[in-house]
Amino acid sequence: MAMSEKRLLASIHDVGPLHADAVDRLADRLSHHLGGPRFAMLVVPDHWGQAPIAEDKTFHRRMRAWHASGAEIFVHGWYHQDRSHHAGAIAAIKARHMTAGEGEFLGLDREEARRRMIAGRTLIEDIIGAPVAGFVAPAWLYGPGARAALADVGFVLAEDHMRVWAPDSGAVLARGPVITWASRSRARIASSLAFSALARHALAGMGVIRVAVHPGDVTVPSLLTSIDRTFERLLQSHQAGRYADLLFDRDRKKYATHCG
């Protein structure tokens, strides 16, 4: 596959007033690597119930500026905090140990998941004056209720840790693990450094590679160094792209098949 056909999709998670300074630092860093704000920004409407964006006019202006400059704006849950009771043992383990209690949409039923999705989309679209790019659940975790709600709400794109898909049809638009980093403990830092070092070489042959960064990354110099090395390596084989490109590719293939 030619380099012109390979895409690198980058995203900044947990965007909101709670982490505004860290998000700015990440946006500057990614813009340097990608030649501008060619990344997605995953916005949390009220992070942990402590940082509502609804009345924060200063943050509204920042969001509109990001969108106007070309960043794709996604809805990223509502609270980014898991407040559900998990009946299943596997779900409870995921919620407690894998996500530090941030898998908000893992235990929601369909009605509540739909309500939060719609509220988040309405709020963010009112602020930026344009449709959002899609929805990504916090920690990339979706329970059955959340997956069912996605089909109801009408987001054009959704993402989990292993794929990007179109909720209207269920069509998978890209596959493969996200390269990301964890800063919560020394063990997680070490494991994410090891994985990223491997992945930036092992995944280089894939048509689409996704890289995600989080506000906590800016607190650990070794993570920032790894992020820089990952972008430098992957941009040798891939071009910076947008999530919307995946929809364009899908439609182009449909057209080519129809015309053929």
mmCIF file of C-alpha atoms in Angstrom:
data_model
loop_
_atom_site.group_PDB
_atom_site.id
_atom_site.type_symbol
_atom_site.label_atom_id
_atom_site.label_comp_id
_atom_site.label_asym_id
_atom_site.label_seq_id
_atom_site.Cartn_x
_atom_site.Cartn_y
_atom_site.Cartn_z
ATOM 1 C CA MET A 1 0.000 0.000 0.000
ATOM 2 C CA ALA A 2 1.420 3.400 -0.998
ATOM 3 C CA MET A 3 2.125 5.974 1.684
ATOM 4 C CA SER A 4 -0.562 8.240 0.150
ATOM 5 C CA GLU A 5 -3.122 5.555 1.028
ATOM 6 C CA LYS A 6 -1.943 5.028 4.615
ATOM 7 C CA ARG A 7 -3.424 7.232 7.302
ATOM 8 C CA LEU A 8 -2.392 8.166 10.797
ATOM 9 C CA LEU A 9 -5.347 9.259 12.939
ATOM 10 C CA ALA A 10 -4.501 11.126 16.132
ATOM 11 C CA SER A 11 -6.756 12.098 19.021
ATOM 12 C CA ILE A 12 -6.615 14.000 22.306
ATOM 13 C CA HIS A 13 -8.852 12.484 24.976
ATOM 14 C CA ASP A 14 -10.536 14.011 28.035
ATOM 15 C CA VAL A 15 -10.858 17.509 26.597
ATOM 16 C CA GLY A 16 -12.532 19.901 29.011
ATOM 17 C CA PRO A 17 -11.910 22.704 31.516
ATOM 18 C CA LEU A 18 -10.517 20.268 34.093
ATOM 19 C CA HIS A 19 -7.474 19.594 31.895
ATOM 20 C CA ALA A 20 -7.420 22.730 29.751
ATOM 21 C CA ASP A 21 -3.722 23.535 30.172
ATOM 22 C CA ALA A 22 -2.605 19.954 29.506
ATOM 23 C CA VAL A 23 -4.855 19.772 26.449
ATOM 24 C CA ASP A 24 -3.292 22.960 25.101
ATOM 25 C CA ARG A 25 0.169 21.453 25.535
ATOM 26 C CA LEU A 26 -0.874 18.276 23.740
ATOM 27 C CA ALA A 27 -2.540 20.230 20.943
ATOM 28 C CA ASP A 28 0.658 22.212 20.384
ATOM 29 C CA ARG A 29 2.754 19.039 20.410
ATOM 30 C CA LEU A 30 0.539 17.167 17.963
ATOM 31 C CA SER A 31 0.212 20.208 15.691
ATOM 32 C CA HIS A 32 3.997 20.336 15.489
ATOM 33 C CA HIS A 33 4.183 16.724 14.347
ATOM 34 C CA LEU A 34 1.127 16.739 12.075
ATOM 35 C CA GLY A 35 1.579 20.123 10.424
ATOM 36 C CA GLY A 36 -1.430 21.684 12.121
ATOM 37 C CA PRO A 37 -4.473 20.658 14.177
ATOM 38 C CA ARG A 38 -5.113 17.514 12.174
ATOM 39 C CA PHE A 39 -6.399 15.530 15.115
ATOM 40 C CA ALA A 40 -9.602 14.678 16.924
ATOM 41 C CA MET A 41 -10.553 16.214 20.274
ATOM 42 C CA LEU A 42 -12.738 14.085 22.544
ATOM 43 C CA VAL A 43 -14.807 16.422 24.701
ATOM 44 C CA VAL A 44 -16.206 15.472 28.123
ATOM 45 C CA PRO A 45 -19.279 17.639 28.938
ATOM 46 C CA ASP A 46 -18.880 17.454 32.736
ATOM 47 C CA HIS A 47 -15.721 15.607 33.739
ATOM 48 C CA TRP A 48 -16.336 13.680 36.988
ATOM 49 C CA GLY A 49 -19.207 16.073 37.681
ATOM 50 C CA GLN A 50 -16.612 18.732 38.545
ATOM 51 C CA ALA A 51 -16.030 20.628 35.293
ATOM 52 C CA PRO A 52 -19.234 21.383 33.345
ATOM 53 C CA ILE A 53 -18.572 23.084 30.028
ATOM 54 C CA ALA A 54 -22.161 24.309 29.659
ATOM 55 C CA GLU A 55 -21.612 27.716 31.272
ATOM 56 C CA ASP A 56 -17.875 28.071 30.673
ATOM 57 C CA LYS A 57 -17.854 30.741 27.973
ATOM 58 C CA THR A 58 -14.066 30.872 27.883
ATOM 59 C CA PHE A 59 -13.915 27.179 27.092
ATOM 60 C CA HIS A 60 -16.655 27.608 24.479
ATOM 61 C CA ARG A 61 -14.409 30.034 22.628
ATOM 62 C CA ARG A 62 -11.545 27.559 22.758
ATOM 63 C CA MET A 63 -13.749 24.787 21.364
ATOM 64 C CA ARG A 64 -14.961 26.979 18.515
ATOM 65 C CA ALA A 65 -11.384 27.962 17.715
ATOM 66 C CA TRP A 66 -10.251 24.312 17.680
ATOM 67 C CA HIS A 67 -13.123 23.360 15.395
ATOM 68 C CA ALA A 68 -12.539 26.317 13.079
ATOM 69 C CA SER A 69 -8.860 25.408 12.786
ATOM 70 C CA GLY A 70 -9.711 21.911 11.576
ATOM 71 C CA ALA A 71 -9.833 19.685 14.664
ATOM 72 C CA GLU A 72 -12.567 17.042 14.665
ATOM 73 C CA ILE A 73 -14.789 17.267 17.753
ATOM 74 C CA PHE A 74 -16.164 14.053 19.271
ATOM 75 C CA VAL A 75 -18.521 13.502 22.197
ATOM 76 C CA HIS A 76 -16.613 11.595 24.891
ATOM 77 C CA GLY A 77 -19.264 10.397 27.301
ATOM 78 C CA TRP A 78 -20.798 12.820 29.790
ATOM 79 C CA TYR A 79 -19.068 12.414 33.181
ATOM 80 C CA HIS A 80 -16.183 10.128 32.163
ATOM 81 C CA GLN A 81 -16.940 8.401 35.455
ATOM 82 C CA ASP A 82 -18.539 5.023 36.015
ATOM 83 C CA ARG A 83 -21.473 5.397 38.409
ATOM 84 C CA SER A 84 -23.182 2.123 37.481
ATOM 85 C CA HIS A 85 -23.688 -1.103 39.407
ATOM 86 C CA HIS A 86 -22.175 -3.988 37.428
ATOM 87 C CA ALA A 87 -23.988 -7.283 37.801
ATOM 88 C CA GLY A 88 -21.550 -9.351 35.743
ATOM 89 C CA ALA A 89 -18.180 -10.316 37.195
ATOM 90 C CA ILE A 90 -16.242 -9.532 34.003
ATOM 91 C CA ALA A 91 -17.794 -6.097 33.662
ATOM 92 C CA ALA A 92 -17.130 -5.369 37.337
ATOM 93 C CA ILE A 93 -13.464 -6.308 36.931
ATOM 94 C CA LYS A 94 -13.126 -4.096 33.857
ATOM 95 C CA ALA A 95 -14.787 -1.198 35.631
ATOM 96 C CA ARG A 96 -12.730 -1.506 38.804
ATOM 97 C CA HIS A 97 -9.280 -2.451 37.587
ATOM 98 C CA MET A 98 -8.895 -1.598 33.904
ATOM 99 C CA THR A 99 -10.246 1.945 33.823
ATOM 100 C CA ALA A 100 -9.806 3.474 37.295
ATOM 101 C CA GLY A 101 -13.578 3.771 37.480
ATOM 102 C CA GLU A 102 -13.886 5.756 34.240
ATOM 103 C CA GLY A 103 -15.767 3.277 32.024
ATOM 104 C CA GLU A 104 -18.928 5.374 32.139
ATOM 105 C CA PHE A 105 -20.864 3.591 29.375
ATOM 106 C CA LEU A 106 -19.995 0.037 30.374
ATOM 107 C CA GLY A 107 -22.946 -0.445 32.723
ATOM 108 C CA LEU A 108 -25.591 1.952 31.376
ATOM 109 C CA ASP A 109 -28.877 0.664 30.042
ATOM 110 C CA ARG A 110 -30.015 1.684 26.577
ATOM 111 C CA GLU A 111 -32.273 4.512 27.708
ATOM 112 C CA GLU A 112 -29.720 6.194 29.964
ATOM 113 C CA ALA A 113 -26.908 5.736 27.437
ATOM 114 C CA ARG A 114 -29.086 7.311 24.749
ATOM 115 C CA ARG A 115 -30.012 10.217 27.041
ATOM 116 C CA ARG A 116 -26.371 11.039 27.795
ATOM 117 C CA MET A 117 -25.307 10.667 24.169
ATOM 118 C CA ILE A 118 -28.024 13.030 22.961
ATOM 119 C CA ALA A 119 -27.366 15.542 25.734
ATOM 120 C CA GLY A 120 -23.639 15.551 24.973
ATOM 121 C CA ARG A 121 -24.147 15.927 21.249
ATOM 122 C CA THR A 122 -26.694 18.726 21.662
ATOM 123 C CA LEU A 123 -24.481 20.658 24.066
ATOM 124 C CA ILE A 124 -21.324 20.418 21.973
ATOM 125 C CA GLU A 125 -23.038 21.110 18.655
ATOM 126 C CA ASP A 126 -24.683 24.199 20.125
ATOM 127 C CA ILE A 127 -21.245 25.425 21.210
ATOM 128 C CA ILE A 128 -19.305 24.794 17.991
ATOM 129 C CA GLY A 129 -22.219 25.491 15.634
ATOM 130 C CA ALA A 130 -21.652 22.327 13.610
ATOM 131 C CA PRO A 131 -22.262 18.568 13.785
ATOM 132 C CA VAL A 132 -19.885 16.552 15.947
ATOM 133 C CA ALA A 133 -17.640 14.007 14.252
ATOM 134 C CA GLY A 134 -18.911 11.080 16.323
ATOM 135 C CA PHE A 135 -18.908 9.423 19.730
ATOM 136 C CA VAL A 136 -16.196 7.630 21.709
ATOM 137 C CA ALA A 137 -17.054 6.056 25.061
ATOM 138 C CA PRO A 138 -14.692 6.801 27.963
ATOM 139 C CA ALA A 139 -11.980 4.131 28.219
ATOM 140 C CA TRP A 140 -13.312 2.814 24.873
ATOM 141 C CA LEU A 141 -15.759 0.615 26.834
ATOM 142 C CA TYR A 142 -19.350 -0.002 25.690
ATOM 143 C CA GLY A 143 -21.872 -2.200 27.399
ATOM 144 C CA PRO A 144 -24.846 -3.721 25.540
ATOM 145 C CA GLY A 145 -27.010 -0.721 26.389
ATOM 146 C CA ALA A 146 -24.485 1.733 24.972
ATOM 147 C CA ARG A 147 -24.032 -0.253 21.758
ATOM 148 C CA ALA A 148 -27.794 -0.396 21.257
ATOM 149 C CA ALA A 149 -28.119 3.339 21.948
ATOM 150 C CA LEU A 150 -25.499 4.178 19.323
ATOM 151 C CA ALA A 151 -27.787 2.757 16.655
ATOM 152 C CA ASP A 152 -30.598 5.018 17.896
ATOM 153 C CA VAL A 153 -28.808 8.332 18.176
ATOM 154 C CA GLY A 154 -27.345 8.782 14.698
ATOM 155 C CA PHE A 155 -23.623 9.346 15.258
ATOM 156 C CA VAL A 156 -21.778 8.745 11.983
ATOM 157 C CA LEU A 157 -18.635 7.374 13.688
ATOM 158 C CA ALA A 158 -17.794 5.467 16.847
ATOM 159 C CA GLU A 159 -14.558 3.984 18.115
ATOM 160 C CA ASP A 160 -13.364 1.401 20.595
ATOM 161 C CA HIS A 161 -9.877 0.167 21.332
ATOM 162 C CA MET A 162 -9.772 -2.214 18.357
ATOM 163 C CA ARG A 163 -11.860 -0.592 15.626
ATOM 164 C CA VAL A 164 -13.707 2.387 14.164
ATOM 165 C CA TRP A 165 -17.192 1.751 12.837
ATOM 166 C CA ALA A 166 -20.324 3.411 11.425
ATOM 167 C CA PRO A 167 -23.146 2.903 13.968
ATOM 168 C CA ASP A 168 -25.893 3.282 11.344
ATOM 169 C CA SER A 169 -24.799 0.174 9.455
ATOM 170 C CA GLY A 170 -22.324 -1.501 11.794
ATOM 171 C CA ALA A 171 -19.723 -1.377 9.023
ATOM 172 C CA VAL A 172 -16.149 -1.520 10.348
ATOM 173 C CA LEU A 173 -14.067 1.286 8.829
ATOM 174 C CA ALA A 174 -10.690 0.552 10.452
ATOM 175 C CA ARG A 175 -9.225 -2.214 12.588
ATOM 176 C CA GLY A 176 -6.253 -2.492 14.883
ATOM 177 C CA PRO A 177 -5.267 -1.444 18.405
ATOM 178 C CA VAL A 178 -4.901 2.181 19.410
ATOM 179 C CA ILE A 179 -1.393 3.206 20.407
ATOM 180 C CA THR A 180 -1.813 5.018 23.702
ATOM 181 C CA TRP A 181 -0.052 5.640 26.999
ATOM 182 C CA ALA A 182 -0.965 5.328 30.678
ATOM 183 C CA SER A 183 0.348 7.531 33.476
ATOM 184 C CA ARG A 184 -1.508 6.231 36.555
ATOM 185 C CA SER A 185 1.317 4.097 37.960
ATOM 186 C CA ARG A 186 4.923 3.090 37.325
ATOM 187 C CA ALA A 187 3.790 -0.309 36.082
ATOM 188 C CA ARG A 188 1.341 1.207 33.606
ATOM 189 C CA ILE A 189 3.906 3.730 32.427
ATOM 190 C CA ALA A 190 6.419 0.944 31.806
ATOM 191 C CA SER A 191 3.944 -1.274 29.977
ATOM 192 C CA SER A 192 2.697 1.536 27.752
ATOM 193 C CA LEU A 193 6.257 2.556 26.889
ATOM 194 C CA ALA A 194 7.023 -1.038 25.911
ATOM 195 C CA PHE A 195 3.861 -1.431 23.853
ATOM 196 C CA SER A 196 4.301 1.854 21.981
ATOM 197 C CA ALA A 197 7.920 1.028 21.152
ATOM 198 C CA LEU A 198 6.806 -2.280 19.676
ATOM 199 C CA ALA A 199 3.651 -1.006 18.009
ATOM 200 C CA ARG A 200 5.185 1.901 16.132
ATOM 201 C CA HIS A 201 7.219 -0.663 14.187
ATOM 202 C CA ALA A 202 4.920 -3.703 14.177
ATOM 203 C CA LEU A 203 1.851 -1.764 13.012
ATOM 204 C CA ALA A 204 3.622 0.310 10.360
ATOM 205 C CA GLY A 205 2.274 -1.894 7.572
ATOM 206 C CA MET A 206 -1.366 -1.234 8.432
ATOM 207 C CA GLY A 207 -3.458 1.061 6.279
ATOM 208 C CA VAL A 208 -4.836 2.999 9.255
ATOM 209 C CA ILE A 209 -3.060 3.547 12.565
ATOM 210 C CA ARG A 210 -4.633 5.354 15.515
ATOM 211 C CA VAL A 211 -2.697 7.191 18.209
ATOM 212 C CA ALA A 212 -4.382 8.629 21.309
ATOM 213 C CA VAL A 213 -2.941 10.897 23.984
ATOM 214 C CA HIS A 214 -4.334 11.931 27.375
ATOM 215 C CA PRO A 215 -3.787 14.938 29.664
ATOM 216 C CA GLY A 216 -1.882 12.822 32.183
ATOM 217 C CA ASP A 217 0.781 12.125 29.568
ATOM 218 C CA VAL A 218 2.207 15.631 29.965
ATOM 219 C CA THR A 219 3.183 14.875 33.581
ATOM 220 C CA VAL A 220 5.647 12.123 32.620
ATOM 221 C CA PRO A 221 8.661 13.155 30.500
ATOM 222 C CA SER A 222 9.328 9.600 29.312
ATOM 223 C CA LEU A 223 5.802 9.385 27.925
ATOM 224 C CA LEU A 224 6.213 12.644 26.018
ATOM 225 C CA THR A 225 9.467 11.352 24.549
ATOM 226 C CA SER A 226 7.716 8.135 23.505
ATOM 227 C CA ILE A 227 4.858 10.096 21.943
ATOM 228 C CA ASP A 228 7.312 12.160 19.920
ATOM 229 C CA ARG A 229 9.186 9.077 18.731
ATOM 230 C CA THR A 230 5.951 7.348 17.791
ATOM 231 C CA PHE A 231 4.760 10.214 15.615
ATOM 232 C CA GLU A 232 8.193 10.647 14.048
ATOM 233 C CA ARG A 233 8.336 6.948 13.129
ATOM 234 C CA LEU A 234 4.782 6.589 11.868
ATOM 235 C CA LEU A 235 4.849 9.743 9.761
ATOM 236 C CA GLN A 236 7.611 8.110 7.725
ATOM 237 C CA SER A 237 5.057 5.607 6.401
ATOM 238 C CA HIS A 238 1.674 7.298 6.956
ATOM 239 C CA GLN A 239 0.086 10.651 6.254
ATOM 240 C CA ALA A 240 -1.804 12.578 8.898
ATOM 241 C CA GLY A 241 -5.490 12.051 8.255
ATOM 242 C CA ARG A 242 -8.915 12.653 9.708
ATOM 243 C CA TYR A 243 -11.535 10.257 10.987
ATOM 244 C CA ALA A 244 -13.915 11.636 8.355
ATOM 245 C CA ASP A 245 -11.537 10.234 5.723
ATOM 246 C CA LEU A 246 -12.749 6.760 6.692
ATOM 247 C CA LEU A 247 -16.278 7.671 5.622
ATOM 248 C CA PHE A 248 -14.934 9.122 2.378
ATOM 249 C CA ASP A 249 -13.025 5.902 1.698
ATOM 250 C CA ARG A 250 -16.148 3.834 2.356
ATOM 251 C CA ASP A 251 -18.287 5.926 0.006
ATOM 252 C CA ARG A 252 -15.598 5.935 -2.681
ATOM 253 C CA LYS A 253 -15.428 2.140 -2.579
ATOM 254 C CA LYS A 254 -19.216 1.897 -2.821
ATOM 255 C CA TYR A 255 -19.192 4.204 -5.827
ATOM 256 C CA ALA A 256 -16.400 2.277 -7.525
ATOM 257 C CA THR A 257 -18.234 -1.005 -6.960
ATOM 258 C CA HIS A 258 -21.476 0.438 -8.323
ATOM 259 C CA CYS A 259 -19.800 1.929 -11.395
ATOM 260 C CA GLY A 260 -17.799 -1.238 -12.013
#
